[in-house]
PDB file of C-alpha atoms in Angstrom:
ATOM      1  CA  MET Q 296       0.000   0.000   0.000  1.00 78.00           C
ATOM      2  CA  PHE Q 297       1.272   3.445  -0.905  1.00 96.00           C
ATOM      3  CA  CYS Q 298       0.917   5.719   2.113  1.00 98.00           C
ATOM      4  CA  ALA Q 299       2.784   8.235   4.234  1.00 98.00           C
ATOM      5  CA  PHE Q 300       2.139   9.619   7.698  1.00 98.00           C
ATOM      6  CA  THR Q 301       3.322  12.829   9.299  1.00 98.00           C
ATOM      7  CA  LEU Q 302       4.718  12.534  12.819  1.00 98.00           C
ATOM      8  CA  SER Q 303       4.586  15.722  14.862  1.00 98.00           C
ATOM      9  CA  THR Q 304       3.587  17.482  18.069  1.00 98.00           C
ATOM     10  CA  GLY Q 305       0.775  19.362  16.385  1.00 96.00           C
ATOM     11  CA  ARG Q 306       0.661  23.187  16.126  1.00 97.00           C
ATOM     12  CA  CYS Q 307       3.554  22.947  13.666  1.00 97.00           C
ATOM     13  CA  GLY Q 308       1.880  23.243  10.272  1.00 96.00           C
ATOM     14  CA  THR Q 309       0.178  19.892   9.766  1.00 97.00           C
ATOM     15  CA  MET Q 310      -2.842  21.571   8.181  1.00 96.00           C
ATOM     16  CA  THR Q 311      -0.550  23.659   5.969  1.00 96.00           C
ATOM     17  CA  LEU Q 312       1.337  20.559   4.851  1.00 97.00           C
ATOM     18  CA  ALA Q 313      -1.892  18.737   3.993  1.00 97.00           C
ATOM     19  CA  ARG Q 314      -3.105  21.724   1.985  1.00 97.00           C
ATOM     20  CA  VAL Q 315       0.172  21.904   0.061  1.00 97.00           C
ATOM     21  CA  LEU Q 316       0.393  18.167  -0.643  1.00 98.00           C
ATOM     22  CA  ASN Q 317      -3.248  17.957  -1.676  1.00 97.00           C
ATOM     23  CA  GLN Q 318      -2.552  20.237  -4.623  1.00 97.00           C
ATOM     24  CA  HIS Q 319      -0.552  17.441  -6.238  1.00 98.00           C
ATOM     25  CA  PRO Q 320      -2.694  15.273  -8.559  1.00 98.00           C
ATOM     26  CA  GLN Q 321      -0.943  12.082  -7.409  1.00 98.00           C
ATOM     27  CA  ILE Q 322      -1.563  12.680  -3.681  1.00 98.00           C
ATOM     28  CA  ILE Q 323      -4.635  12.510  -1.476  1.00 98.00           C
ATOM     29  CA  ALA Q 324      -3.687  14.266   1.761  1.00 98.00           C
ATOM     30  CA  LEU Q 325      -5.978  14.410   4.776  1.00 98.00           C
ATOM     31  CA  HIS Q 326      -5.427  16.395   7.941  1.00 97.00           C
ATOM     32  CA  GLU Q 327      -7.721  14.827  10.540  1.00 95.00           C
ATOM     33  CA  PRO Q 328      -9.930  12.132   8.986  1.00 97.00           C
ATOM     34  CA  PHE Q 329     -12.424  10.230  11.104  1.00 97.00           C
ATOM     35  CA  PRO Q 330     -12.011   8.444  13.368  1.00 97.00           C
ATOM     36  CA  ARG Q 331      -9.600  10.969  14.856  1.00 97.00           C
ATOM     37  CA  LEU Q 332      -8.369   8.505  17.496  1.00 97.00           C
ATOM     38  CA  ILE Q 333      -7.916  11.320  19.992  1.00 96.00           C
ATOM     39  CA  ARG Q 334      -8.471   9.530  23.296  1.00 95.00           C
ATOM     40  CA  ILE Q 335      -6.751   6.298  22.303  1.00 97.00           C
ATOM     41  CA  SER Q 336      -3.655   8.248  21.227  1.00 97.00           C
ATOM     42  CA  ALA Q 337      -2.455   8.564  24.830  1.00 97.00           C
ATOM     43  CA  ARG Q 338      -2.755   4.812  25.264  1.00 97.00           C
ATOM     44  CA  ALA Q 339      -0.749   4.285  22.076  1.00 98.00           C
ATOM     45  CA  TYR Q 340       2.030   6.311  23.724  1.00 98.00           C
ATOM     46  CA  LEU Q 341       2.042   3.835  26.622  1.00 97.00           C
ATOM     47  CA  GLU Q 342       1.590   0.709  24.471  1.00 97.00           C
ATOM     48  CA  PRO Q 343       3.169   1.563  21.098  1.00 96.00           C
ATOM     49  CA  ASP Q 344       3.970  -2.049  20.156  1.00 95.00           C
ATOM     50  CA  SER Q 345       0.702  -3.640  21.233  1.00 97.00           C
ATOM     51  CA  GLU Q 346      -1.349  -5.782  18.843  1.00 98.00           C
ATOM     52  CA  LEU Q 347      -4.400  -3.738  19.813  1.00 98.00           C
ATOM     53  CA  MET Q 348      -2.878  -0.524  18.444  1.00 98.00           C
ATOM     54  CA  GLU Q 349      -1.952  -2.308  15.227  1.00 98.00           C
ATOM     55  CA  LEU Q 350      -5.510  -3.596  14.848  1.00 98.00           C
ATOM     56  CA  ILE Q 351      -6.997  -0.152  15.576  1.00 98.00           C
ATOM     57  CA  ILE Q 352      -4.850   1.670  13.034  1.00 98.00           C
ATOM     58  CA  LYS Q 353      -5.439  -0.976  10.380  1.00 98.00           C
ATOM     59  CA  ILE Q 354      -9.204  -0.820  10.787  1.00 98.00           C
ATOM     60  CA  ALA Q 355      -9.213   2.989  10.974  1.00 98.00           C
ATOM     61  CA  ARG Q 356      -7.025   3.713   7.946  1.00 98.00           C
ATOM     62  CA  GLU Q 357      -6.925   0.725   5.583  1.00 98.00           C
ATOM     63  CA  ASP Q 358      -9.995   1.838   3.631  1.00 98.00           C
ATOM     64  CA  TYR Q 359      -8.593   5.359   3.192  1.00 98.00           C
ATOM     65  CA  ILE Q 360      -5.330   3.982   1.844  1.00 98.00           C
ATOM     66  CA  GLU Q 361      -6.966   1.458  -0.492  1.00 98.00           C
ATOM     67  CA  ALA Q 362      -9.389   4.057  -1.868  1.00 98.00           C
ATOM     68  CA  SER Q 363      -6.526   6.461  -2.583  1.00 98.00           C
ATOM     69  CA  ASN Q 364      -4.395   3.770  -4.210  1.00 98.00           C
ATOM     70  CA  GLN Q 365      -7.285   2.662  -6.417  1.00 98.00           C
ATOM     71  CA  LYS Q 366      -7.321   6.200  -7.803  1.00 97.00           C
ATOM     72  CA  GLY Q 367      -3.607   5.930  -8.531  1.00 97.00           C
ATOM     73  CA  CYS Q 368      -2.711   8.225  -5.633  1.00 98.00           C
ATOM     74  CA  ILE Q 369      -0.570   7.954  -2.538  1.00 98.00           C
ATOM     75  CA  TYR Q 370      -2.419   8.470   0.730  1.00 98.00           C
ATOM     76  CA  VAL Q 371      -0.813  10.999   3.096  1.00 98.00           C
ATOM     77  CA  GLU Q 372      -2.133  11.841   6.554  1.00 98.00           C
ATOM     78  CA  THR Q 373      -0.899  14.751   8.662  1.00 98.00           C
ATOM     79  CA  ALA Q 374      -2.902  14.231  11.888  1.00 97.00           C
ATOM     80  CA  ASN Q 375      -0.538  14.601  14.838  1.00 96.00           C
ATOM     81  CA  ARG Q 376      -2.654  12.150  16.875  1.00 95.00           C
ATOM     82  CA  LEU Q 377      -1.204   9.307  14.817  1.00 97.00           C
ATOM     83  CA  THR Q 378       2.322  10.061  16.034  1.00 98.00           C
ATOM     84  CA  PHE Q 379       2.113   7.569  18.879  1.00 98.00           C
ATOM     85  CA  PHE Q 380       0.672   4.968  16.505  1.00 98.00           C
ATOM     86  CA  SER Q 381       3.910   5.045  14.495  1.00 98.00           C
ATOM     87  CA  TYR Q 382       5.071   1.597  15.652  1.00 98.00           C
ATOM     88  CA  ALA Q 383       1.623   0.165  14.929  1.00 98.00           C
ATOM     89  CA  ILE Q 384       1.563   1.831  11.496  1.00 98.00           C
ATOM     90  CA  ARG Q 385       4.927   0.306  10.723  1.00 98.00           C
ATOM     91  CA  LYS Q 386       3.594  -3.177  11.505  1.00 98.00           C
ATOM     92  CA  ALA Q 387       0.231  -2.713   9.786  1.00 98.00           C
ATOM     93  CA  PHE Q 388       1.662  -1.033   6.680  1.00 98.00           C
ATOM     94  CA  PRO Q 389       5.362  -2.033   6.365  1.00 98.00           C
ATOM     95  CA  GLN Q 390       5.942   0.104   3.263  1.00 97.00           C
ATOM     96  CA  ALA Q 391       4.576   3.282   4.875  1.00 98.00           C
ATOM     97  CA  LYS Q 392       6.740   6.386   4.748  1.00 98.00           C
ATOM     98  CA  PHE Q 393       7.071   8.909   7.565  1.00 98.00           C
ATOM     99  CA  ILE Q 394       7.548  12.670   7.535  1.00 98.00           C
ATOM    100  CA  HIS Q 395       8.870  14.123  10.793  1.00 98.00           C
ATOM    101  CA  LEU Q 396       7.489  17.660  10.784  1.00 98.00           C
ATOM    102  CA  VAL Q 397       8.824  20.233  13.246  1.00 98.00           C
ATOM    103  CA  ARG Q 398       8.526  23.940  13.868  1.00 97.00           C
ATOM    104  CA  HIS Q 399      10.481  26.243  16.159  1.00 97.00           C
ATOM    105  CA  PRO Q 400       9.694  24.997  19.685  1.00 97.00           C
ATOM    106  CA  VAL Q 401       8.951  28.449  21.080  1.00 96.00           C
ATOM    107  CA  ARG Q 402       6.233  28.986  18.478  1.00 96.00           C
ATOM    108  CA  VAL Q 403       4.750  25.529  18.988  1.00 97.00           C
ATOM    109  CA  ILE Q 404       4.712  25.795  22.782  1.00 97.00           C
ATOM    110  CA  LYS Q 405       3.220  29.277  22.723  1.00 96.00           C
ATOM    111  CA  SER Q 406       0.501  28.035  20.398  1.00 96.00           C
ATOM    112  CA  GLY Q 407      -0.229  25.133  22.749  1.00 97.00           C
ATOM    113  CA  ILE Q 408      -0.454  27.541  25.684  1.00 97.00           C
ATOM    114  CA  ARG Q 409      -2.849  29.802  23.797  1.00 95.00           C
ATOM    115  CA  ARG Q 410      -5.035  26.804  23.024  1.00 95.00           C
ATOM    116  CA  ARG Q 411      -5.065  25.833  26.718  1.00 96.00           C
ATOM    117  CA  TRP Q 412      -3.296  22.496  26.421  1.00 97.00           C
ATOM    118  CA  TYR Q 413      -3.469  20.733  29.798  1.00 97.00           C
ATOM    119  CA  CYS Q 414      -5.832  23.472  30.981  1.00 96.00           C
ATOM    120  CA  GLY Q 415      -9.245  22.279  29.916  1.00 92.00           C
ATOM    121  CA  HIS Q 416      -8.862  21.868  26.171  1.00 94.00           C
ATOM    122  CA  PRO Q 417     -11.503  19.386  24.899  1.00 93.00           C
ATOM    123  CA  TRP Q 418      -8.767  17.075  23.629  1.00 94.00           C
ATOM    124  CA  ASP Q 419      -6.772  16.962  26.863  1.00 95.00           C
ATOM    125  CA  ALA Q 420      -8.181  13.473  27.417  1.00 93.00           C
ATOM    126  CA  GLY Q 421      -5.877  12.323  24.630  1.00 95.00           C
ATOM    127  CA  ARG Q 422      -2.845  14.306  25.792  1.00 97.00           C
ATOM    128  CA  ILE Q 423       0.212  12.367  26.998  1.00 97.00           C
ATOM    129  CA  PHE Q 424       1.572  12.478  30.550  1.00 96.00           C
ATOM    130  CA  PRO Q 425       4.914  11.325  32.022  1.00 96.00           C
ATOM    131  CA  LYS Q 426       4.857   7.583  32.603  1.00 91.00           C
ATOM    132  CA  SER Q 427       6.086   7.986  36.179  1.00 90.00           C
ATOM    133  CA  MET Q 428       4.199  11.250  36.787  1.00 87.00           C
ATOM    134  CA  HIS Q 429       7.560  12.827  37.621  1.00 88.00           C
ATOM    135  CA  CYS Q 430       9.466  15.276  35.447  1.00 89.00           C
ATOM    136  CA  ASP Q 431      12.778  16.959  36.194  1.00 86.00           C
ATOM    137  CA  GLY Q 432      12.608  15.728  39.784  1.00 89.00           C
ATOM    138  CA  ARG Q 433       9.178  17.206  40.372  1.00 93.00           C
ATOM    139  CA  LEU Q 434       5.678  15.834  40.400  1.00 95.00           C
ATOM    140  CA  TRP Q 435       3.703  16.486  37.241  1.00 96.00           C
ATOM    141  CA  THR Q 436       1.154  18.418  39.281  1.00 94.00           C
ATOM    142  CA  GLU Q 437       3.889  20.827  40.393  1.00 96.00           C
ATOM    143  CA  LEU Q 438       4.687  21.921  36.828  1.00 96.00           C
ATOM    144  CA  SER Q 439       3.159  25.096  35.450  1.00 96.00           C
ATOM    145  CA  PRO Q 440       0.834  24.778  32.430  1.00 96.00           C
ATOM    146  CA  SER Q 441       3.522  26.209  30.150  1.00 97.00           C
ATOM    147  CA  GLU Q 442       6.095  23.720  31.463  1.00 97.00           C
ATOM    148  CA  LYS Q 443       3.688  20.875  30.739  1.00 97.00           C
ATOM    149  CA  VAL Q 444       3.331  22.031  27.135  1.00 98.00           C
ATOM    150  CA  ALA Q 445       7.122  22.324  26.863  1.00 98.00           C
ATOM    151  CA  TRP Q 446       7.486  18.776  28.188  1.00 98.00           C
ATOM    152  CA  ASN Q 447       4.972  17.592  25.591  1.00 98.00           C
ATOM    153  CA  TRP Q 448       7.055  19.101  22.776  1.00 98.00           C
ATOM    154  CA  VAL Q 449      10.262  17.503  24.049  1.00 98.00           C
ATOM    155  CA  GLU Q 450       8.793  14.077  24.789  1.00 98.00           C
ATOM    156  CA  THR Q 451       6.850  13.832  21.525  1.00 98.00           C
ATOM    157  CA  ASN Q 452       9.850  14.693  19.367  1.00 98.00           C
ATOM    158  CA  ARG Q 453      12.070  12.390  21.409  1.00 98.00           C
ATOM    159  CA  PHE Q 454       9.543   9.601  20.805  1.00 98.00           C
ATOM    160  CA  ILE Q 455       9.648  10.309  17.068  1.00 98.00           C
ATOM    161  CA  PHE Q 456      13.459  10.349  16.891  1.00 98.00           C
ATOM    162  CA  ASP Q 457      13.628   7.043  18.780  1.00 98.00           C
ATOM    163  CA  PHE Q 458      11.102   5.439  16.426  1.00 98.00           C
ATOM    164  CA  LEU Q 459      12.786   6.680  13.257  1.00 98.00           C
ATOM    165  CA  GLN Q 460      16.157   5.251  14.282  1.00 97.00           C
ATOM    166  CA  GLY Q 461      14.927   1.854  13.144  1.00 95.00           C
ATOM    167  CA  ILE Q 462      13.410   3.049   9.865  1.00 98.00           C
ATOM    168  CA  PRO Q 463      15.290   2.804   6.516  1.00 98.00           C
ATOM    169  CA  GLU Q 464      16.428   6.170   5.154  1.00 98.00           C
ATOM    170  CA  LYS Q 465      14.223   5.852   2.074  1.00 98.00           C
ATOM    171  CA  GLN Q 466      11.137   5.681   4.296  1.00 98.00           C
ATOM    172  CA  LYS Q 467      11.741   8.739   6.481  1.00 98.00           C
ATOM    173  CA  PHE Q 468      11.981  12.461   5.798  1.00 98.00           C
ATOM    174  CA  PHE Q 469      12.762  15.297   8.197  1.00 98.00           C
ATOM    175  CA  LEU Q 470      11.074  18.634   7.492  1.00 98.00           C
ATOM    176  CA  ARG Q 471      11.186  21.962   9.267  1.00 98.00           C
ATOM    177  CA  LEU Q 472       8.033  23.903   8.492  1.00 97.00           C
ATOM    178  CA  GLU Q 473      10.079  27.025   7.899  1.00 96.00           C
ATOM    179  CA  GLU Q 474      11.789  25.262   4.967  1.00 97.00           C
ATOM    180  CA  ILE Q 475       8.754  23.784   3.243  1.00 97.00           C
ATOM    181  CA  ASP Q 476       9.006  26.177   0.292  1.00 96.00           C
ATOM    182  CA  SER Q 477      12.673  25.453  -0.442  1.00 96.00           C
ATOM    183  CA  ARG Q 478      12.311  21.682   0.035  1.00 98.00           C
ATOM    184  CA  ILE Q 479       9.166  20.973  -1.935  1.00 98.00           C
ATOM    185  CA  SER Q 480      11.121  19.191  -4.697  1.00 97.00           C
ATOM    186  CA  SER Q 481      12.707  16.913  -2.101  1.00 98.00           C
ATOM    187  CA  ILE Q 482       9.248  16.109  -0.727  1.00 98.00           C
ATOM    188  CA  TRP Q 483       8.067  15.021  -4.189  1.00 98.00           C
ATOM    189  CA  ASP Q 484      11.173  12.837  -4.577  1.00 98.00           C
ATOM    190  CA  PHE Q 485      10.607  11.261  -1.172  1.00 98.00           C
ATOM    191  CA  LEU Q 486       6.951  10.472  -1.904  1.00 98.00           C
ATOM    192  CA  GLY Q 487       7.795   9.154  -5.356  1.00 98.00           C
ATOM    193  CA  VAL Q 488       5.607  11.544  -7.342  1.00 98.00           C
ATOM    194  CA  ARG Q 489       6.451  13.742 -10.301  1.00 98.00           C
ATOM    195  CA  PRO Q 490       7.521  17.380  -9.819  1.00 97.00           C
ATOM    196  CA  PHE Q 491       4.593  19.730  -9.480  1.00 97.00           C
ATOM    197  CA  ARG Q 492       4.312  23.440  -8.803  1.00 95.00           C
ATOM    198  CA  VAL Q 493       2.159  24.323  -5.803  1.00 96.00           C
ATOM    199  CA  LYS Q 494       1.197  27.441  -3.896  1.00 91.00           C
ATOM    200  CA  ILE Q 495       2.629  27.450  -0.389  1.00 90.00           C
ATOM    201  CA  GLY Q 496       1.038  30.671   0.817  1.00 80.00           C
ATOM    202  CA  LYS Q 497       1.854  32.547   4.000  1.00 74.00           C
ATOM    203  CA  LEU Q 498       2.414  30.452   7.087  1.00 67.00           C
ATOM    204  CA  ASN Q 499       0.011  31.185   9.910  1.00 63.00           C
ATOM    205  CA  GLN Q 500       2.070  32.840  12.647  1.00 62.00           C
ATOM    206  CA  GLY Q 501      -0.814  33.289  15.066  1.00 60.00           C
ATOM    207  CA  SER Q 502      -0.984  35.973  17.733  1.00 58.00           C
ATOM    208  CA  GLN Q 503       1.723  34.934  20.163  1.00 65.00           C
ATOM    209  CA  HIS Q 504       3.237  38.195  21.352  1.00 60.00           C
ATOM    210  CA  GLU Q 505       1.075  38.172  24.487  1.00 76.00           C
ATOM    211  CA  VAL Q 506       2.209  34.677  25.582  1.00 90.00           C
ATOM    212  CA  ARG Q 507       4.923  34.700  28.234  1.00 91.00           C
ATOM    213  CA  GLU Q 508       8.153  32.796  27.651  1.00 93.00           C
ATOM    214  CA  ASP Q 509       8.576  31.616  31.238  1.00 95.00           C
ATOM    215  CA  PHE Q 510       8.866  28.023  30.002  1.00 97.00           C
ATOM    216  CA  ILE Q 511      12.206  28.595  28.243  1.00 96.00           C
ATOM    217  CA  PRO Q 512      14.532  27.745  31.209  1.00 96.00           C
ATOM    218  CA  PHE Q 513      12.619  24.492  31.716  1.00 96.00           C
ATOM    219  CA  LEU Q 514      12.752  23.714  27.985  1.00 97.00           C
ATOM    220  CA  LYS Q 515      16.511  24.251  27.962  1.00 96.00           C
ATOM    221  CA  LYS Q 516      16.959  21.990  30.946  1.00 95.00           C
ATOM    222  CA  ILE Q 517      14.958  19.003  29.755  1.00 96.00           C
ATOM    223  CA  GLY Q 518      15.169  19.292  25.986  1.00 97.00           C
ATOM    224  CA  GLN Q 519      18.346  20.989  24.816  1.00 96.00           C
ATOM    225  CA  ASP Q 520      19.359  17.825  22.918  1.00 97.00           C
ATOM    226  CA  VAL Q 521      16.007  17.542  21.152  1.00 98.00           C
ATOM    227  CA  VAL Q 522      16.010  21.209  20.189  1.00 98.00           C
ATOM    228  CA  LYS Q 523      19.484  20.758  18.729  1.00 97.00           C
ATOM    229  CA  ASN Q 524      18.481  17.603  16.847  1.00 98.00           C
ATOM    230  CA  CYS Q 525      15.628  19.578  15.289  1.00 98.00           C
ATOM    231  CA  GLY Q 526      18.135  22.184  14.122  1.00 97.00           C
ATOM    232  CA  TYR Q 527      16.907  25.108  16.217  1.00 97.00           C
ATOM    233  CA  GLU Q 528      18.299  27.585  18.701  1.00 94.00           C
ATOM    234  CA  ILE Q 529      16.130  28.372  21.681  1.00 88.00           C
ATOM    235  CA  GLU Q 530      17.277  31.963  21.859  1.00 73.00           C
ATOM    236  CA  GLY Q 531      14.941  33.820  19.508  1.00 51.00           C
ATOM    237  CA  VAL Q 532      12.523  32.484  16.910  1.00 46.00           C
ATOM    238  CA  GLN Q 533      14.233  31.815  13.597  1.00 40.00           C
TER     239      GLN Q 533
END
């Protein structure tokens, strides 16, 4: 089956990527198809290799993939909730390709704060938590809301990097949202489709100037290595 899945934290341009890819006549790209698998996503984080997760993802996405392939198209999904299903996807669809999509952590975390992650957002039921309920020597309940969002960014990307270590180079692609325009040809090559001119448009920057950056010391402490692996500097938004 010809398919590709985007692995990400969310709030990093998944909708933009789907819109861009969907302009290509050989691609059917969906952002958040049903079922969204929101609540079960947190369990997939805890049980990534379980047969149950493999069965769920196969039932939830096999028809989408087959329908796209029957039209001569590759199926691409950009829903961040499938990130923790990556191991299950690999088992259910061995030929699947993976795009690791990132955006500057400060922008992503600020966006998560604005959307009240871990503070009553309707999808908090599917949000991940530390497996031991401790983080940086403190109880999870002692962390500020912004620190919790920062932890989410670090842990999710660390999960993705760990998963992709075992994936052949031809089946994985690393993409910084800020470089989508300059790397569009490489994306076509990776997905195995012909070159095609698309309109990228202006990236949505959101209104983030009013969000405090009090999470930055915590982010540096727990995630300096992940930030570096993503190719960013924490000082300033590039």
